[in-house]
CSV table of C-alpha atoms and ligand atoms in Angstrom, one decimal:
chain,number,residue,atom,x,y,z
X,183,MET,CA,0.0,0.0,0.0
X,184,GLU,CA,1.2,3.5,-0.8
X,185,ARG,CA,1.8,5.2,2.5
X,186,ASN,CA,4.9,7.3,2.0
X,187,GLY,CA,4.1,10.8,3.0
X,188,TRP,CA,1.4,9.8,5.4
X,189,GLU,CA,3.8,9.7,8.4
X,190,GLY,CA,4.3,12.6,10.8
X,191,GLY,CA,7.7,13.4,9.4
X,192,ARG,CA,10.5,12.4,7.0
X,193,LEU,CA,14.1,11.5,7.3
X,194,LEU,CA,16.1,12.6,4.2
X,195,ILE,CA,19.3,10.7,3.7
X,196,ASN,CA,21.8,12.1,1.2
X,197,LEU,CA,23.6,9.1,-0.3
X,198,ALA,CA,25.9,11.3,-2.3
X,199,ALA,CA,27.1,13.0,0.9
X,200,ILE,CA,27.9,9.6,2.3
X,201,ALA,CA,29.9,8.7,-0.8
X,202,GLU,CA,31.7,12.1,-0.7
X,203,ASN,CA,32.6,11.5,3.0
X,204,TYR,CA,33.9,8.1,2.1
X,205,ALA,CA,36.1,9.6,-0.7
X,206,ARG,CA,37.4,12.2,1.7
X,207,LEU,CA,38.4,9.6,4.2
X,208,CYS,CA,40.0,7.4,1.5
X,209,ALA,CA,42.1,10.4,0.4
X,210,ARG,CA,43.1,11.2,3.9
X,211,VAL,CA,44.3,7.7,4.9
X,212,SER,CA,45.8,6.6,1.5
X,213,PRO,CA,47.8,4.3,1.1
X,214,ALA,CA,45.9,2.7,4.0
X,215,GLU,CA,42.6,1.1,3.0
X,216,CYS,CA,39.3,2.7,4.2
X,217,GLY,CA,36.7,0.2,5.3
X,218,ALA,CA,33.2,1.1,6.7
X,219,ALA,CA,31.3,0.3,9.9
X,220,VAL,CA,27.7,-0.3,8.9
X,221,LYS,CA,26.5,-1.9,12.2
X,222,ALA,CA,23.1,-1.0,13.7
X,223,ASN,CA,21.5,-0.6,10.3
X,224,ALA,CA,24.3,1.7,9.2
X,225,TYR,CA,23.8,3.9,12.3
X,226,GLY,CA,20.1,4.0,11.6
X,227,LEU,CA,20.4,5.3,8.1
X,228,GLY,CA,19.5,2.1,6.2
X,229,LEU,CA,21.9,-0.9,5.7
X,230,LYS,CA,20.9,-1.6,2.1
X,231,GLU,CA,21.1,1.9,0.7
X,232,VAL,CA,24.2,2.9,2.7
X,233,SER,CA,26.2,-0.3,2.1
X,234,GLN,CA,25.4,-0.3,-1.6
X,235,THR,CA,26.4,3.4,-1.9
X,236,LEU,CA,29.7,2.7,-0.2
X,237,TYR,CA,30.3,-0.4,-2.3
X,238,GLU,CA,29.7,1.7,-5.4
X,239,ALA,CA,32.2,4.3,-4.0
X,240,GLY,CA,34.8,1.5,-3.9
X,241,CYS,CA,34.5,0.2,-0.3
X,242,ARG,CA,35.4,-3.5,-0.1
X,243,THR,CA,35.7,-4.0,3.7
X,244,PHE,CA,32.7,-3.7,5.9
X,245,PHE,CA,32.3,-4.1,9.7
X,246,VAL,CA,29.1,-5.1,11.5
X,247,ALA,CA,28.6,-5.9,15.1
X,248,HIS,CA,26.5,-9.1,15.0
X,249,LEU,CA,26.5,-12.2,13.0
X,250,ALA,CA,22.8,-11.5,12.0
X,251,GLU,CA,23.8,-8.2,10.6
X,252,GLY,CA,26.6,-9.8,8.6
X,253,VAL,CA,24.1,-12.3,7.1
X,254,ASP,CA,21.9,-9.4,6.0
X,255,LEU,CA,24.8,-7.5,4.6
X,256,ARG,CA,26.1,-10.4,2.6
X,257,ARG,CA,23.1,-10.3,0.4
X,258,LEU,CA,23.6,-6.6,-0.3
X,259,VAL,CA,27.2,-6.1,-1.4
X,260,GLY,CA,29.4,-7.8,-3.9
X,261,GLU,CA,31.1,-11.1,-3.3
X,262,ASP,CA,34.5,-9.3,-3.7
X,263,SER,CA,33.9,-7.5,-0.4
X,264,ARG,CA,35.0,-8.7,3.1
X,265,ILE,CA,32.5,-8.5,5.9
X,266,PHE,CA,34.0,-8.6,9.5
X,267,VAL,CA,31.7,-9.5,12.3
X,268,LEU,CA,33.1,-7.5,15.3
X,269,HIS,CA,31.6,-9.6,18.0
X,270,GLY,CA,32.6,-12.8,16.5
X,271,PRO,CA,30.1,-15.7,16.2
X,272,PRO,CA,28.1,-16.6,19.3
X,273,PRO,CA,29.2,-19.9,20.8
X,274,GLY,CA,28.4,-22.9,18.6
X,275,THR,CA,27.7,-20.8,15.5
X,276,ALA,CA,31.1,-20.5,13.9
X,277,ASP,CA,30.0,-22.5,10.8
X,278,ALA,CA,27.4,-19.8,10.0
X,279,CYS,CA,30.4,-17.5,9.1
X,280,LEU,CA,31.4,-20.0,6.5
X,281,THR,CA,27.9,-20.5,5.1
X,282,HIS,CA,27.6,-16.7,4.6
X,283,THR,CA,31.2,-15.9,3.8
X,284,LEU,CA,31.7,-13.7,6.8
X,285,LEU,CA,35.0,-13.1,8.6
X,286,PRO,CA,34.8,-13.3,12.4
X,287,VAL,CA,36.7,-11.0,14.7
X,288,LEU,CA,38.0,-13.4,17.4
X,289,ASN,CA,38.0,-11.6,20.7
X,290,SER,CA,38.8,-14.3,23.2
X,291,LEU,CA,40.6,-17.6,23.5
X,292,HIS,CA,37.3,-19.4,23.4
X,293,GLN,CA,36.4,-17.8,20.0
X,294,VAL,CA,39.9,-18.7,18.8
X,295,GLN,CA,39.5,-22.3,19.8
X,296,GLU,CA,36.1,-22.6,18.2
X,297,TRP,CA,37.4,-21.1,14.9
X,298,GLN,CA,40.3,-23.5,15.0
X,299,ALA,CA,38.1,-26.5,15.7
X,300,LEU,CA,36.0,-25.5,12.6
X,301,ALA,CA,39.2,-25.2,10.5
X,302,HIS,CA,40.2,-28.7,11.7
X,303,ILE,CA,36.8,-30.1,10.6
X,304,GLN,CA,37.1,-28.3,7.3
X,305,GLY,CA,40.6,-29.5,6.7
X,306,ARG,CA,41.8,-26.1,5.6
X,307,ALA,CA,43.0,-22.8,7.1
X,308,LEU,CA,40.2,-20.3,7.8
X,309,ALA,CA,40.6,-16.6,7.8
X,310,ALA,CA,39.7,-14.4,10.7
X,311,ALA,CA,40.7,-11.1,12.5
X,312,LEU,CA,42.2,-11.2,15.9
X,313,GLN,CA,41.3,-8.3,18.2
X,314,VAL,CA,43.5,-7.3,21.1
X,315,ASP,CA,42.4,-5.1,24.0
X,316,SER,CA,44.9,-2.3,24.1
X,317,GLY,CA,43.4,-0.5,27.0
X,318,MET,CA,39.6,0.3,26.8
X,319,SER,CA,38.7,-3.1,28.3
X,320,ARG,CA,36.0,-3.8,25.8
X,321,PHE,CA,36.5,-6.6,23.3
X,322,GLY,CA,39.7,-8.4,22.5
X,323,LEU,CA,42.4,-10.6,23.9
X,324,THR,CA,44.2,-9.5,27.0
X,325,GLU,CA,48.0,-9.2,27.1
X,326,THR,CA,48.1,-12.5,29.0
X,327,GLU,CA,46.1,-14.2,26.3
X,328,VAL,CA,48.3,-12.8,23.5
X,329,ASP,CA,51.3,-14.2,25.4
X,330,TYR,CA,49.6,-17.6,25.6
X,331,LEU,CA,49.0,-17.6,21.8
X,332,ALA,CA,52.6,-16.3,21.2
X,333,THR,CA,54.1,-19.1,23.3
X,334,HIS,CA,51.8,-21.8,22.0
X,335,PRO,CA,52.1,-21.5,18.2
X,336,GLN,CA,49.9,-24.5,17.7
X,337,SER,CA,47.0,-22.5,19.3
X,338,LEU,CA,46.8,-20.6,16.0
X,339,THR,CA,47.4,-23.3,13.5
X,340,GLY,CA,44.5,-23.5,11.0
X,341,ILE,CA,43.8,-19.8,11.5
X,342,GLU,CA,44.8,-17.4,8.7
X,343,VAL,CA,45.2,-14.1,10.5
X,344,ALA,CA,43.6,-11.6,8.0
X,345,LEU,CA,43.8,-8.6,10.4
X,346,VAL,CA,45.0,-7.7,13.8
X,347,MET,CA,42.9,-5.0,15.3
X,348,SER,CA,42.1,-3.0,18.4
X,349,HIS,CA,39.8,-0.1,19.2
X,350,LEU,CA,40.5,3.3,20.8
X,351,GLY,CA,38.5,4.6,23.8
X,352,CYS,CA,39.3,8.3,23.7
X,353,ALA,CA,40.3,9.1,20.1
X,354,ASP,CA,37.9,12.1,19.8
X,355,THR,CA,40.0,13.8,22.5
X,356,PRO,CA,43.5,14.0,20.9
X,357,ASP,CA,45.3,15.0,24.1
X,358,HIS,CA,43.9,12.2,26.2
X,359,PRO,CA,46.8,10.1,27.5
X,360,LEU,CA,45.0,6.8,26.9
X,361,ASN,CA,45.5,7.3,23.2
X,362,ARG,CA,49.3,7.0,23.4
X,363,HIS,CA,49.0,4.2,25.9
X,364,GLN,CA,46.7,2.2,23.5
X,365,PHE,CA,49.0,3.0,20.6
X,366,SER,CA,52.1,1.5,22.2
X,367,THR,CA,50.1,-1.5,23.7
X,368,PHE,CA,48.7,-2.2,20.3
X,369,THR,CA,52.0,-2.1,18.5
X,370,LYS,CA,53.6,-4.3,21.2
X,371,LEU,CA,50.9,-7.0,21.2
X,372,LYS,CA,50.7,-7.0,17.4
X,373,GLN,CA,54.4,-8.0,17.2
X,374,ARG,CA,53.7,-11.1,19.2
X,375,LEU,CA,51.1,-12.3,16.8
X,376,PRO,CA,51.5,-13.7,13.3
X,377,ALA,CA,52.4,-10.9,10.8
X,378,ALA,CA,49.2,-9.5,9.4
X,379,PRO,CA,47.6,-6.2,8.3
X,380,ALA,CA,46.7,-4.0,11.2
X,381,SER,CA,43.8,-1.7,12.1
X,382,LEU,CA,43.4,0.6,15.1
X,383,ALA,CA,41.5,3.7,13.9
X,384,ALA,CA,37.8,4.3,13.7
X,385,SER,CA,36.5,7.8,12.6
X,386,SER,CA,38.2,9.8,15.4
X,387,GLY,CA,41.4,7.8,15.2
X,388,ILE,CA,41.8,8.7,11.6
X,389,PHE,CA,42.1,12.4,12.6
X,390,LEU,CA,44.8,11.7,15.1
X,391,GLY,CA,47.3,11.5,12.2
X,392,PRO,CA,48.8,9.1,9.7
X,393,GLU,CA,50.7,7.0,12.1
X,394,TRP,CA,47.3,5.8,13.5
X,395,HIS,CA,46.1,4.5,10.1
X,396,PHE,CA,48.1,1.3,9.9
X,397,ASP,CA,46.8,-0.8,7.0
X,398,LEU,CA,43.1,-0.3,7.4
X,399,VAL,CA,40.7,2.2,9.1
X,400,ARG,CA,37.2,1.5,10.1
X,401,PRO,CA,35.1,4.7,10.2
X,402,GLY,CA,31.4,4.7,10.8
X,403,ALA,CA,30.4,8.0,12.4
X,404,ALA,CA,32.4,10.3,10.1
X,405,LEU,CA,30.8,8.7,7.0
X,406,TYR,CA,27.4,9.7,8.3
X,407,GLY,CA,28.5,13.3,9.0
X,408,ILE,CA,29.3,13.1,12.7
X,409,PRO,CA,32.2,15.3,13.7
X,410,PRO,CA,35.2,13.2,14.6
X,411,THR,CA,37.0,15.5,17.0
X,412,ALA,CA,35.4,17.1,20.0
X,413,GLY,CA,35.4,20.9,19.9
X,414,GLN,CA,36.8,21.1,16.3
X,415,PRO,CA,35.0,22.2,13.1
X,416,ASN,CA,33.3,19.3,11.4
X,417,PRO,CA,35.4,18.2,8.3
X,418,MET,CA,32.6,15.9,7.1
X,419,HIS,CA,29.4,16.6,5.1
X,420,PRO,CA,26.1,16.4,7.0
X,421,THR,CA,24.1,13.5,5.5
X,422,ILE,CA,20.6,13.7,7.1
X,423,ARG,CA,17.7,16.1,7.4
X,424,LEU,CA,14.8,15.3,9.8
X,425,GLN,CA,11.6,17.1,9.1
X,426,ALA,CA,8.2,17.0,10.8
X,427,ARG,CA,4.9,18.0,9.5
X,428,VAL,CA,2.5,20.6,11.1
X,429,ILE,CA,-0.6,18.7,12.2
X,430,GLN,CA,-2.4,21.7,13.7
X,431,THR,CA,-1.7,25.3,14.8
X,432,ARG,CA,-3.5,27.1,17.6
X,433,MET,CA,-3.5,30.3,19.6
X,434,VAL,CA,-2.9,29.5,23.2
X,435,PRO,CA,-4.4,32.2,25.5
X,436,ALA,CA,-2.3,33.8,28.2
X,437,GLY,CA,-2.3,31.6,31.4
X,438,ALA,CA,-3.1,28.3,29.5
X,439,SER,CA,-0.6,25.5,29.7
X,440,VAL,CA,0.8,23.4,26.9
X,441,GLY,CA,1.3,19.6,27.0
X,442,TYR,CA,1.7,17.0,29.7
X,443,ARG,CA,2.4,18.0,33.2
X,444,ALA,CA,1.6,21.6,32.2
X,445,ALA,CA,5.4,22.2,31.9
X,446,PHE,CA,4.9,25.4,29.8
X,447,THR,CA,2.4,28.2,30.6
X,448,ALA,CA,1.8,30.9,28.0
X,449,GLN,CA,2.7,34.3,29.5
X,450,GLN,CA,0.9,36.0,26.6
X,451,PRO,CA,-1.3,34.8,23.7
X,452,THR,CA,1.0,32.4,22.0
X,453,PRO,CA,0.7,31.0,18.5
X,454,VAL,CA,1.7,27.3,18.6
X,455,ALA,CA,2.3,24.6,16.0
X,456,LEU,CA,1.9,20.9,16.8
X,457,LEU,CA,4.3,18.8,14.8
X,458,GLY,CA,3.8,15.1,14.2
X,459,ILE,CA,7.0,13.7,15.6
X,460,GLY,CA,7.6,12.7,19.2
X,461,TYR,CA,9.8,10.4,21.3
X,462,GLY,CA,8.1,7.4,19.7
X,463,ASP,CA,10.0,8.4,16.6
X,464,GLY,CA,13.2,8.4,18.4
X,465,PHE,CA,13.3,12.2,18.8
X,466,PRO,CA,14.7,12.7,22.3
X,467,ARG,CA,12.1,13.5,25.0
X,468,ARG,CA,14.9,15.5,26.8
X,469,LEU,CA,14.5,18.2,24.2
X,470,GLY,CA,11.2,19.3,25.8
X,471,GLN,CA,11.5,23.0,26.8
X,472,LYS,CA,15.1,22.9,25.5
X,473,GLY,CA,15.3,22.2,21.8
X,474,PHE,CA,14.3,24.3,18.8
X,475,VAL,CA,13.2,23.8,15.2
X,476,VAL,CA,13.0,25.9,12.1
X,477,CYS,CA,10.3,26.4,9.5
X,478,THR,CA,11.8,25.4,6.1
X,479,ASP,CA,10.7,28.7,4.6
X,480,TRP,CA,12.3,30.8,7.4
X,481,PRO,CA,15.5,28.8,8.3
X,482,ASP,CA,17.1,31.6,10.2
X,483,ILE,CA,14.4,31.9,12.8
X,484,LYS,CA,14.7,29.5,15.7
X,485,LEU,CA,11.5,28.3,17.2
X,486,PRO,CA,11.6,26.9,20.7
X,487,ILE,CA,10.1,23.5,21.6
X,488,ILE,CA,7.7,24.2,24.4
X,489,GLY,CA,6.4,21.8,27.0
X,490,ARG,CA,7.0,18.1,27.2
X,491,ILE,CA,7.6,16.1,24.1
X,492,SER,CA,4.7,13.6,23.6
X,493,MET,CA,5.1,10.1,22.0
X,494,ASP,CA,3.8,11.3,18.7
X,495,SER,CA,4.0,15.1,18.7
X,496,LEU,CA,5.7,18.1,20.0
X,497,ALA,CA,4.7,21.8,20.4
X,498,VAL,CA,6.6,24.8,19.0
X,499,ASP,CA,6.3,28.4,19.9
X,500,LEU,CA,5.7,30.4,16.7
X,501,THR,CA,6.1,33.8,18.3
X,502,PRO,CA,9.5,34.6,16.7
X,503,LEU,CA,8.0,33.9,13.3
X,504,ALA,CA,4.8,35.9,14.0
X,505,ALA,CA,7.0,38.8,15.0
X,506,THR,CA,8.3,39.1,11.5
X,507,GLY,CA,4.8,39.5,10.2
X,508,ALA,CA,5.1,36.2,8.2
X,509,ALA,CA,1.9,34.2,7.7
X,510,LEU,CA,1.8,31.3,10.1
X,511,PRO,CA,2.5,27.9,8.7
X,512,GLN,CA,-0.5,25.9,7.6
X,513,PRO,CA,-1.1,22.2,8.4
X,514,GLY,CA,1.1,20.1,6.2
X,515,ALA,CA,4.0,22.6,6.3
X,516,MET,CA,7.4,21.0,7.1
X,517,PHE,CA,9.7,22.0,9.9
X,518,ASP,CA,13.4,21.0,10.2
X,519,LEU,CA,14.3,19.3,13.5
X,520,ILE,CA,17.8,18.4,12.2
X,521,GLY,CA,19.3,19.9,9.1
X,522,PRO,CA,21.4,22.6,7.5
X,523,HIS,CA,20.4,25.1,10.2
X,524,ILE,CA,20.2,22.7,13.1
X,525,PRO,CA,23.3,20.4,13.1
X,526,LEU,CA,23.0,16.9,14.4
X,527,ASP,CA,25.7,17.3,17.0
X,528,GLU,CA,24.0,20.5,18.4
X,529,VAL,CA,20.7,18.7,18.8
X,530,ALA,CA,22.5,15.7,20.5
X,531,CYS,CA,24.3,18.1,22.8
X,532,LEU,CA,21.1,19.8,23.9
X,533,ALA,CA,19.6,16.4,24.5
X,534,ASP,CA,22.6,15.4,26.7
X,535,THR,CA,23.7,12.7,24.4
X,536,ILE,CA,26.0,12.1,21.5
X,537,SER,CA,25.2,12.2,17.8
X,538,TYR,CA,25.8,8.4,17.6
X,539,GLU,CA,22.9,7.7,19.9
X,540,LEU,CA,20.6,10.3,18.3
X,541,LEU,CA,21.2,8.8,14.9
X,542,THR,CA,20.7,5.2,15.9
X,543,ASP,CA,17.6,6.1,17.9
X,544,LEU,CA,15.8,7.7,14.9
X,545,GLY,CA,13.3,5.0,14.5
X,546,ALA,CA,11.7,3.4,11.5
X,547,ARG,CA,8.6,5.5,11.8
X,548,TYR,CA,9.4,8.2,9.3
X,549,HIS,CA,9.0,8.3,5.6
X,550,ARG,CA,12.7,7.5,4.9
X,551,LEU,CA,13.8,9.1,1.7
X,552,HIS,CA,17.2,8.1,0.4
X,553,TYR,CA,18.2,10.4,-2.4
X,554,ASP,CA,21.3,10.9,-4.5
X,555,PRO,CA,21.7,14.3,-6.1
X,556,ARG,CA,24.3,12.7,-8.4
X,557,LYS,CA,21.7,10.4,-10.0
X,558,GLY,CA,19.0,13.0,-10.4
V,34,PLP,C1,31.6,1.0,15.9
V,34,PLP,C2,33.0,0.7,15.7
V,34,PLP,C3,33.8,1.3,14.7
V,34,PLP,C4,33.3,2.6,14.0
V,34,PLP,O1,33.4,3.6,14.9
V,34,PLP,P1,33.1,5.2,14.6
V,34,PLP,O2,33.5,5.9,15.8
V,34,PLP,O3,31.6,5.2,14.3
V,34,PLP,O4,33.9,5.5,13.4
V,34,PLP,C5,35.1,0.8,14.4
V,34,PLP,N1,35.6,-0.2,15.1
V,34,PLP,C6,34.9,-0.9,16.0
V,34,PLP,C7,35.5,-2.0,16.7
V,34,PLP,C8,33.6,-0.4,16.4
V,34,PLP,O5,32.9,-1.0,17.4
């Protein structure tokens, strides 16, 4: 059934901007290879459209978190691409990686042993990545476990090490001392493992400088327009625009309250627009009384969000618009909640979160419109 356009809002996703961001990162890290993290439905932007755009842009190495995501991705990109499953296969499912041509990231001795056992059954070497923990205590082999592998060479027979990798915990803060510590731990541990291409940097790590690029980088956020370095201008193209439709406008008399818990009370007669997006669409409830939106026809005039954000709607004070003498927006008019005049990271900051969470939260309830200005 045709239903696009009948939702309360739309999420515009600019695929050309994602391709452009990919090209920029490739140029920055060359001769290292630039892969792409497309976990969590490509950070909420649509696994199919995003991964195919990246593949067309030349990306041949993809990272997902879960085996299930890898299975989905395998059907979407060419056979000449590698798909690494960051969490490795859940216990007892290693053979699914073979069935779907996925490369597991082995994070523990247990995962190493299961992969080795599978290689033994198959009677051939099987490729995988080894992840070491260089200091953020998330996934990966500890120094002791790396020592064990190094001193028991048979513990890796049958495993073709396609990549040795680790992940940085503070890369968006270049001065943080953990960065250097992780760098030296990574280089040290890598030397004890079989010689293989190395990867340390995700988006923020890329911007720490060339020595952090090793053989392969794994950006996600920067591809989608999230600024890689805290407090620095964003070198990436924005890729999304979130718009909500006006359902109704009303004049709220002085003294009347707006929304749940009567959190806002009009001090004077106040023109208000009710927009068809709320926290049920993944728009942060924390932005009640804090955030702002702009009318697409008047992008320079910030209109405050008033009262609590409801599940399906939010209220906006149109007073600043009325003050210009402009005609008030009619039902059906579109407002920007995130876009050229309201950057994603500003909205995330107002909501006390990070752009990553805001993006991945933007639910499937909008009319999602993937467009590519290059293709007309
Ligand atoms: C998510 C993730 C990435 C991508 O990180 P960004 O900060 O989005 O670039 C890279 N590597 C690993 C291990 C990850 O978990």
